[in-house]
XYZ file of C-alpha atoms in Angstrom:
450
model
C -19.997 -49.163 -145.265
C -16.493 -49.752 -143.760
C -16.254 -49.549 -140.262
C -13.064 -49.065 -137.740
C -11.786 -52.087 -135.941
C -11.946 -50.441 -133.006
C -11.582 -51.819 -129.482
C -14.574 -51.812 -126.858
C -12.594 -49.905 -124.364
C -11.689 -47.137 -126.787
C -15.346 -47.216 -128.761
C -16.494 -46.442 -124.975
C -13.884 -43.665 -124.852
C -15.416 -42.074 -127.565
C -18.731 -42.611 -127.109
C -17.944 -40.160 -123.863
C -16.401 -37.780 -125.457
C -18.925 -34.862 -125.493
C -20.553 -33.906 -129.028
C -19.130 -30.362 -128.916
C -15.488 -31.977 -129.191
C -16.388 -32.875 -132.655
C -18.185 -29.528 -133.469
C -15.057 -27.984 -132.972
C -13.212 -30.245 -135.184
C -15.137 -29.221 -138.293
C -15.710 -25.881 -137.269
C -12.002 -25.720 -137.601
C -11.131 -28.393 -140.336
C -10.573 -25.727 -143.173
C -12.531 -27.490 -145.362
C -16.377 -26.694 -146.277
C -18.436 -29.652 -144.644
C -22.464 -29.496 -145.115
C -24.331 -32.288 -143.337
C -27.944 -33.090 -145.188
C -31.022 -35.209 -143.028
C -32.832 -35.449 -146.468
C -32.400 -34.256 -150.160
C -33.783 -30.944 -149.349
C -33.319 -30.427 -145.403
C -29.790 -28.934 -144.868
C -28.802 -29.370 -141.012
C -25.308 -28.320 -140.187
C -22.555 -26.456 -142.350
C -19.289 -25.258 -140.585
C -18.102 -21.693 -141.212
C -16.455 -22.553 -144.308
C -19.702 -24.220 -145.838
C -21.195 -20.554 -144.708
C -19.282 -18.984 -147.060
C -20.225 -20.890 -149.751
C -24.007 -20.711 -148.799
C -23.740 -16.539 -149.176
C -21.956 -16.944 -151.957
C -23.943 -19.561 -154.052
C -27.130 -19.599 -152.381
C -28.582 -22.319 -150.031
C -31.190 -23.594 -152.416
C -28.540 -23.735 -155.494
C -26.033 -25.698 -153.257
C -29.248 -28.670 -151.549
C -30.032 -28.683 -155.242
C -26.729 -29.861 -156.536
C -26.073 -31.905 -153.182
C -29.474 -34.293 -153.266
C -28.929 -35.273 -157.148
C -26.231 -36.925 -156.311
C -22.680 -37.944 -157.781
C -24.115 -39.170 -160.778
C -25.937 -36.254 -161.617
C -23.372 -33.765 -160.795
C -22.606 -32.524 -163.950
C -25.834 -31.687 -165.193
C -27.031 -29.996 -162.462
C -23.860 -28.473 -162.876
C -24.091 -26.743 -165.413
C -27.457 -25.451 -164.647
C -26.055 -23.742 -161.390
C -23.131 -22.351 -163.529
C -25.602 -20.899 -166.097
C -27.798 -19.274 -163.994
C -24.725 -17.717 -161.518
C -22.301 -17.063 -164.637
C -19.537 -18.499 -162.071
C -16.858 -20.570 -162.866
C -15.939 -20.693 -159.692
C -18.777 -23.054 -158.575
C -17.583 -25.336 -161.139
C -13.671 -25.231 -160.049
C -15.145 -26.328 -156.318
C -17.932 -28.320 -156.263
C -16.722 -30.555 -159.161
C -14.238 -31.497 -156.024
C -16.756 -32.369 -153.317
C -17.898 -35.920 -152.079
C -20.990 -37.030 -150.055
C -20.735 -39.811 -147.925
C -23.930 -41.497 -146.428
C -24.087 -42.026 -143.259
C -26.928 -45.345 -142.221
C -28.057 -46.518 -139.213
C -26.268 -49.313 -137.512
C -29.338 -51.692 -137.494
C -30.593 -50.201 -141.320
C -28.155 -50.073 -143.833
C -30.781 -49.649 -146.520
C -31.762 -45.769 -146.205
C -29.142 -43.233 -145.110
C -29.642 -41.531 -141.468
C -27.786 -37.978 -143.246
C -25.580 -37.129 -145.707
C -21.896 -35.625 -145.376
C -20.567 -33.575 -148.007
C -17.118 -32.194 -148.032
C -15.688 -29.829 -150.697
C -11.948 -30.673 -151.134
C -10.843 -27.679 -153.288
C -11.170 -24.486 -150.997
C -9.081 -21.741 -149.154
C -9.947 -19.388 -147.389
C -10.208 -15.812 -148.614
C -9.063 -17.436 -152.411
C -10.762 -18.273 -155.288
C -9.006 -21.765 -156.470
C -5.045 -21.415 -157.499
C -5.779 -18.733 -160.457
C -7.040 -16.454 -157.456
C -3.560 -17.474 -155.108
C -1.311 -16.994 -157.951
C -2.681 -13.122 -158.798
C -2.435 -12.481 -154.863
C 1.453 -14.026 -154.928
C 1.932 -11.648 -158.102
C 0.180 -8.389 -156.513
C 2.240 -8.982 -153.666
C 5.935 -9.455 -155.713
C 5.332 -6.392 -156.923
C 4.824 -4.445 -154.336
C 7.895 -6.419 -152.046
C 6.397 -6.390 -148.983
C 7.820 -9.685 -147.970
C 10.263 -7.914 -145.782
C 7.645 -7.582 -143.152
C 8.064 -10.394 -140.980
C 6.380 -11.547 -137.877
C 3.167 -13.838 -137.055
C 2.895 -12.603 -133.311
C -0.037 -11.253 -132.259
C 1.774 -8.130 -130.854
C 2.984 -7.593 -134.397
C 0.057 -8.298 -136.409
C -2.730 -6.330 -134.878
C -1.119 -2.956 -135.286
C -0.037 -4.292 -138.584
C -3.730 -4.976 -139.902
C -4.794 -1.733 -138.536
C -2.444 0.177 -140.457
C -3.270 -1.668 -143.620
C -6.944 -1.300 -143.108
C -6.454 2.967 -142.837
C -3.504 2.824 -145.328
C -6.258 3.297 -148.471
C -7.594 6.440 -146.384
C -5.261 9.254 -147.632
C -4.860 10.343 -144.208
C -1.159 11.440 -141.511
C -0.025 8.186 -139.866
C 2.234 8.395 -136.915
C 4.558 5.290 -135.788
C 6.059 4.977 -132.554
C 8.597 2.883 -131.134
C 11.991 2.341 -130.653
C 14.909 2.484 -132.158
C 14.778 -1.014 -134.967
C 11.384 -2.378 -134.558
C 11.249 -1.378 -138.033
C 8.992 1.866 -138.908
C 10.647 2.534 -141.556
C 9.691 -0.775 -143.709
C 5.819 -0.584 -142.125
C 5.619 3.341 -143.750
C 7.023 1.377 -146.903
C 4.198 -1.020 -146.316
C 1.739 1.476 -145.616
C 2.459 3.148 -148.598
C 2.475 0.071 -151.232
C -1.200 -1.004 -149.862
C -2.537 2.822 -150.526
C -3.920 4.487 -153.144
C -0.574 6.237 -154.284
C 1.568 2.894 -154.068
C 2.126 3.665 -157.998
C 4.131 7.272 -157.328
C 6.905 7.929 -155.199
C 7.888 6.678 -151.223
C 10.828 9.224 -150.461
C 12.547 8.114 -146.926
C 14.490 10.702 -144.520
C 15.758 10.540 -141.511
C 15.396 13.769 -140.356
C 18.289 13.389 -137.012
C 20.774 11.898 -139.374
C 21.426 15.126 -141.350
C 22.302 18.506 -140.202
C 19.762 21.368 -139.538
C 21.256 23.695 -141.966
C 20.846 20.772 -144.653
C 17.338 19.333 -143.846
C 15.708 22.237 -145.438
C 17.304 21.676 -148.924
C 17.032 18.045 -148.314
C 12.786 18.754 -148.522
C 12.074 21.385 -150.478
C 15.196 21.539 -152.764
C 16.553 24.957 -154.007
C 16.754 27.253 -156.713
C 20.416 27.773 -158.457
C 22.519 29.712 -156.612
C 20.874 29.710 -153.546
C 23.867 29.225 -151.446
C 28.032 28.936 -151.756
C 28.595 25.441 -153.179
C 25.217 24.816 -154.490
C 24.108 23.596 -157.866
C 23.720 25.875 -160.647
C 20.829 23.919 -161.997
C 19.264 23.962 -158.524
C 18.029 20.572 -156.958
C 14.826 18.913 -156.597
C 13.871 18.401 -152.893
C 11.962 15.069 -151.617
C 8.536 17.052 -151.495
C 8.649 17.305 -155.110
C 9.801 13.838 -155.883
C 7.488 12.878 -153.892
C 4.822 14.340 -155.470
C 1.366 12.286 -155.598
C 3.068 9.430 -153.423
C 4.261 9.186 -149.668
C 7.329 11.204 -147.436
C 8.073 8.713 -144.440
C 9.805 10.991 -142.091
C 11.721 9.432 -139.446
C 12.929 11.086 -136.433
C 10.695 13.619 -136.867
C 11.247 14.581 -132.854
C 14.418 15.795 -133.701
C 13.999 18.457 -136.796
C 14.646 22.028 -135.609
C 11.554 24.041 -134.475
C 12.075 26.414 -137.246
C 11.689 24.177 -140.103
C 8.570 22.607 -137.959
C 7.024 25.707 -138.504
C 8.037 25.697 -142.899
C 6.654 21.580 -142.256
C 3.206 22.435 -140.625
C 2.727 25.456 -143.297
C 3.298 22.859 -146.388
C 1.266 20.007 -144.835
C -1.767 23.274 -144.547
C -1.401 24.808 -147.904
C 0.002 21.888 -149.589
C 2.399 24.676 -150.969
C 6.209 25.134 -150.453
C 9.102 27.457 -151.611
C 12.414 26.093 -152.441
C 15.737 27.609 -150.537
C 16.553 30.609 -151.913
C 13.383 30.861 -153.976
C 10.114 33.303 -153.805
C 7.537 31.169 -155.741
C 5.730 28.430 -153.899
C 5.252 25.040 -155.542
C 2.090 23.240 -154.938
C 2.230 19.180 -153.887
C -0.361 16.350 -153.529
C 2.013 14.271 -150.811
C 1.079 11.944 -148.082
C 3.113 12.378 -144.656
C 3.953 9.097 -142.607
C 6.000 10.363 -139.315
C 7.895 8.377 -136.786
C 10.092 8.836 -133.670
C 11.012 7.246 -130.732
C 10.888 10.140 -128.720
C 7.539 11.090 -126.325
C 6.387 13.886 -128.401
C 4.291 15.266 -125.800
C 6.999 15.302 -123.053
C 9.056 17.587 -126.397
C 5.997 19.316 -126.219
C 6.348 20.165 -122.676
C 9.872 21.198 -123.055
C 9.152 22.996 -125.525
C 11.404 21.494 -128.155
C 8.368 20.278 -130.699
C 5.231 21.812 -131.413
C 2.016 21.608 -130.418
C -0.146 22.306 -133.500
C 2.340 20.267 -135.433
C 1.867 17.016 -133.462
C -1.651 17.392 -133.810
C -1.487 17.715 -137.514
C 0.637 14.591 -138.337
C -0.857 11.905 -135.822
C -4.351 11.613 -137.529
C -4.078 8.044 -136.729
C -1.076 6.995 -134.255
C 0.330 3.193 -133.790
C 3.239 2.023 -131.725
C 4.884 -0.917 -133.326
C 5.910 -3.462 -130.492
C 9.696 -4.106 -129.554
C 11.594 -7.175 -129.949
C 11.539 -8.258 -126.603
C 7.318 -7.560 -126.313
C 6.660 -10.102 -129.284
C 9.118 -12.996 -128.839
C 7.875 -15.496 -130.401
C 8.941 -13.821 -133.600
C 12.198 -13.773 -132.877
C 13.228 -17.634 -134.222
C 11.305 -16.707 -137.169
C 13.093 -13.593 -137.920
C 16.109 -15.308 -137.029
C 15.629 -17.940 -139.692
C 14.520 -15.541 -142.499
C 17.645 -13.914 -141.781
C 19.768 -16.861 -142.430
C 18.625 -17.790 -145.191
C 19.586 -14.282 -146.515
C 22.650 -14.627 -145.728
C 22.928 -18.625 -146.891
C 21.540 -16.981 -150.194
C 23.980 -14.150 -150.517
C 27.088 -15.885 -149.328
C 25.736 -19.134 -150.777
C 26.137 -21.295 -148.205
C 23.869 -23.696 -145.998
C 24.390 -23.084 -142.518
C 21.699 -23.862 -140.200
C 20.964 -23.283 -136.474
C 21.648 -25.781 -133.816
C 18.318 -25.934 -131.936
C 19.331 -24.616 -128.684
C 21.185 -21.956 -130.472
C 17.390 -20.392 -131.444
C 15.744 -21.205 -127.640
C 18.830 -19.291 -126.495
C 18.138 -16.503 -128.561
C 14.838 -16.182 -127.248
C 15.961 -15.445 -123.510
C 17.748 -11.842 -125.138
C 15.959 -8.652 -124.570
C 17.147 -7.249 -127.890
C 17.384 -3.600 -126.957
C 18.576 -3.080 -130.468
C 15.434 -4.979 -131.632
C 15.114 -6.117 -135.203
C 18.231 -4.131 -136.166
C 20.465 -5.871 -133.426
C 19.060 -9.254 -134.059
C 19.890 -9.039 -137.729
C 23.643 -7.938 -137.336
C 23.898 -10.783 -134.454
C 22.727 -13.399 -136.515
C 25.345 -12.236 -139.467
C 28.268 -12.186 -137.088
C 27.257 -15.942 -135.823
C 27.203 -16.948 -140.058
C 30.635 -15.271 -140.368
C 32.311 -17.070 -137.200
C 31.176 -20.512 -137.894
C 33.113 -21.825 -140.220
C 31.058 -25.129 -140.214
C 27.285 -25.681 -141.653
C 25.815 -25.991 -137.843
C 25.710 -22.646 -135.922
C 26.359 -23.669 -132.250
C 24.970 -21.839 -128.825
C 28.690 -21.293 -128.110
C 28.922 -19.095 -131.539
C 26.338 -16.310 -129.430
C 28.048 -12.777 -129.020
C 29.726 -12.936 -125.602
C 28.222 -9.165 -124.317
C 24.555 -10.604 -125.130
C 25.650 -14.447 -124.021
C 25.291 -12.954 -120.052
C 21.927 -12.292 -120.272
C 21.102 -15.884 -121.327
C 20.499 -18.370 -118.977
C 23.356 -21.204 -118.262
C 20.346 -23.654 -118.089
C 17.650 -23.046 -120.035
C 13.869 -23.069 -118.676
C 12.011 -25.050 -121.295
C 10.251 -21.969 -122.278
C 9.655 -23.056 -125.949
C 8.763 -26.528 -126.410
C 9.953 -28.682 -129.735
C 6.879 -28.733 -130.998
C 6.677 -24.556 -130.855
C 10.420 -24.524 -132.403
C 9.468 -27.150 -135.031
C 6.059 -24.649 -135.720
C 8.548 -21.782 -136.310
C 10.624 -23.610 -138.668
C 7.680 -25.476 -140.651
C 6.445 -22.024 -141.087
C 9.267 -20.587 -142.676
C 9.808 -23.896 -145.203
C 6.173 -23.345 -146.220
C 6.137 -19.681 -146.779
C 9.425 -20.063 -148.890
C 7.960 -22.900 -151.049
C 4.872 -20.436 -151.755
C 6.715 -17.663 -152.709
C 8.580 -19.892 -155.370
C 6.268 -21.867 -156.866
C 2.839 -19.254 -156.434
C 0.651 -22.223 -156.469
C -0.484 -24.922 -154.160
C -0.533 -27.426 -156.506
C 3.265 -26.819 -157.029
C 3.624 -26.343 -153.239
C 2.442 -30.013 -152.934
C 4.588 -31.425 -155.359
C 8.091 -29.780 -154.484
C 7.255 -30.167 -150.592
C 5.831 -33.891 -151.148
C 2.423 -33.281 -149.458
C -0.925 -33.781 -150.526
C -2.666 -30.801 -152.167
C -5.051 -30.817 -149.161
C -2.471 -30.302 -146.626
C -0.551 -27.611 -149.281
C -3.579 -25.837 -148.599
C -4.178 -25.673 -145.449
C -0.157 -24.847 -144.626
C -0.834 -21.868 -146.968
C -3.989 -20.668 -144.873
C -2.086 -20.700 -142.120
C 1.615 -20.032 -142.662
C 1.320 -17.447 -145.692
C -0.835 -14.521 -144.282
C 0.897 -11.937 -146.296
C 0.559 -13.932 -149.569
C-alpha cells in the first residue's frame, strides 16, 4: 500500500483535525463513495452513493462490491439481468475499491473504499446530458441568465407551477426581465408546443389595444382590413398571452379582459359572435396594483383573477453578484455579432458591480454595448465606463469581490459555453483540456439550466 511521505509535524496536524472535516469532504465530493467493514456489512455511503442505493438496491450494489474487481463482470451481468438497466452497467463498470489495512496488519483489510467515477448528478451518463442539452436548444431558454440566489429561487418556483395551467403574475421593475421569464414559463408548460403571443399593453394606444387582442371583423372601422384581422387571443390559442404592463390598460377593456379570462369566450371589434379560446394568461407590471386599486384606476375582481400565483423577480442592484456574469454573456454577444474579441479589464467588471443599475438588465446590456463600440482596442478599460453612471462608482474601490469570486464568475461562463457546444462531457474535457472527472463536476455546478 503506498503511503504519503509526510512530515511528523503535519501527520500530527492531521491527526487533529476532527473526523467531521473529512465527512464533509465526501459528503460533498460529487462522486458516489460507499465504505464496506466486510463483504456484506455496508458502513458509510455519502449522498451520492444514496442515490444509487434507492436506485439499485443495497443488497444488489454489497453484492457486486464484495466479489471484487475480478469478478465484476459476471456479477455484472447478473445485476443487469435482473434490473433490465443499462445504466448500472454504464456506472459501476467505472468504480474502484481500494482496501484500506491496518498499519501493524497488512494481510486482511480494516474496510473497503469504493468510488464510482462515472456519475452526475440528476443525469444518467452522457446519453442522458446530451437529450437534456437538446430539450433545452429547443426550447432557447439560455437567455435566462443568473446563478444568484435572489434570482434562482423565484426562478425554480415558477418552473415548478409552470406545468400547472394556472394565471401567473410577475412583478418588478422596469428590465429585470419578465418578459423572457413568461417566455420561460411558457416553454417548461404543458402548451410550450402552441403559441407565446407578447404585448405590451402601455406601449400601444387605448383605442388600438382592443383590436390588438381580440382582432376584428372586416369593416369594423375607417382604415381597417377588409379581410378582418386575427387578434393575439386567437393566435394564441392553446398556448400562452404574456401581458406586460397590464397596470396600465384602460378600465374598460379590463372589464372585456376579466369577461374572456371567465367564459373563455370573446367577440372581435365590430363583431356579434363570440369565439371560444383555450389560452393561458401570464401578467406583469411594475406598478402596485393594489395602490391602482385604491385609486381606482384597476380593478379589483380583475387582480384577483390573474395573480393565482404572484412572484416578484429581483432587481439588478438586489442580486449583484450576477451582474459580471451577465456582463460577460453580453460580450460575448456582441464579440460574436461584431466578430471581434474584446475582453474586460478586471477592474472594469469590480467597477461595474458598485452601479445600482436602475435600468437593471436592460441598462446593463446597452452599457456594456456602448463600452464594445468605444474601445477601439481588444481590452475594455475602467476609463471606457459611461461618465453619468462613472459618479456613482467609487474612486477607490473597497475590495468587495475578491479574485478568486471574479475568476468564479468567469470560469463559469467558459464552462457553460463549452457545454452548450459540444453537449457532452466527454467533449467538454477534451476541448477545455481537463479530465473527464473535473468536466463533470464543472457541469454540476456551472450548467444548472442544461
Amino acid at each position: 500500500m503506498l503511503t504519503f511521505p509526510h512530515t511528523n509535524e503535519y501527520e500530527r496536524y492531521l491527526y487533529a483535525i476532527e473526523d467531521s472535516y473529512f465527512k464533509k469532504i465526501l459528503d460533498h465530493l460529487g462522486l458516489p463513495i460507499f465504505v464496506l467493514k466486510s463483504e456484506d456489512q455496508l458502513i458509510y455511503s455519502n449522498p451520492e452513493g444514496n442515490i444509487y442505493l434507492e436506485k439499485f438496491g443495497i443488497k444488489e450494489l454489497i453484492s457486486f462490491f464484495s466479489k471484487g474487481i475480478l469478478q465484476a463482470k459476471a456479477c455484472l451481468q447478473t445485476i443487469i439481468y435482473q434490473h433490465d438497466n443499462p445504466l448500472l452497467d454504464e456506472t459501476l463498470s467505472n468504480s474502484f475499491i481500494t482496501p484500506v489495512f491496518n498499519c501493524e496488519d497488512h494481510r486482511i483489510p480494516d474496510y473497503y473504499i469504493v468510488v464510482i467515477q462515472k456519475v452526475i448528478r440528476n443525469f444518467d451518463g452522457d446519453a442522458q446530458i446530451q437529450k437534456r442539452n437538446s430539450t433545452a436548444k429547443k426550447i432557447h431558454n439560455r437567455n435566462i441568465i443568473g446563478r444568484s440566489h435572489e434570482f434562482l429561487y423565484p426562478l425554480i418556483r415558477l418552473e415548478r407551477i409552470s406545468r400547472y395551467d394556472i394565471a401567473i403574475l410577475l412583478l418588478g421593475e422596469s428590465g429585470t426581465g419578465k418578459t423572457l421569464i413568461a417566455e420561460y414559463i411558457h416553454k417548461r408548460s404543458n402548451r410550450a408546443n402552441a403559441a407565446f403571443m407578447s404585448i405590451n399593453c402601455g406601449a400601444i394606444p387605448a383605442e388600438l389595444l382592443e383590436s390588438e387582442l381580440f382582432g376584428y371583423v372586416p369593416g369594423a372601422f375607417t382604415g381597417a382590413n377588409n379581410k378582418g384581422k386575427n387578434g393575439l387571443f386567437l393566435r394564441a390559442d392553446g398556448g400562452t398571452i404574456f401581458l406586460d404592463e397590464i397596470g396600465d390598460m384602460p378600465l374598460d377593456l379590463q372589464v372585456k379582459l376579466l369577461h374572456v379570462l371567465e367564459s373563455n369566450t370573446f367577440v372581435p371589434v365590430g363583431g356579434n359572435k363570440p369565439i371560444k379560446v383555450d389560452v393561458r394568461i401570464i401578467s406583469a407590471t411594475n406598478k402596485n396594483l393594489l395602490e391602482c386599486i385604491e385609486n381606482q384606476t384597476f380593478r379589483n375582481d380583475l387582480y384577483w383573477r390573474i395573480n393565482s400565483f404572484i412572484e416578484t423577480i429581483p432587481p439588478l442592484r438586489d442580486r449583484k453578484s450576477d451582474i459580471i456574469i451577465l456582463a460577460l454573456f453580453f460580450l460575448k454577444q456582441y464579440n460574436f455579432k461584431n466578430r471581434t474579441n474584446k475582453v474586460f479589464y478586471p477592474l472594469t467588471l469590480e467597477a461595474l458591480t458598485h452601479y445600482q443599475w436602475p435600468g437593471n438588465v436592460r441598462e446593463l446590456k446597452n452599457v456594456v454595448n456602448r463600452m464594445c463600440v468605444l474601445t477601439e482596442g481588444p481590452i475594455i478599460y475602467k476609463n471606457i465606463i459611461p461618465k453619468e453612471i462613472h459618479g456613482d462608482i467609487p474612486y477607490s474601490i473597497e475590495n468587495n469581490i475578491s479574485f478568486d469570486d471574479l475568476m468564479d464568475q468567469i470560469k463559469a461562463l467558459v464552462v457553460q459555453a463549452a457545454f452548450n457546444k459540444n453537449e457532452t462531457s466527454t467533449a467538454v474535457a477534451h476541448e477545455l483540456g481537463i479530465s473527464q472527472p473535473t468536466a463533470y463536476r464543472l457541469i454540476k455546478t456551472y450548467c444548472i439550466d442544461c
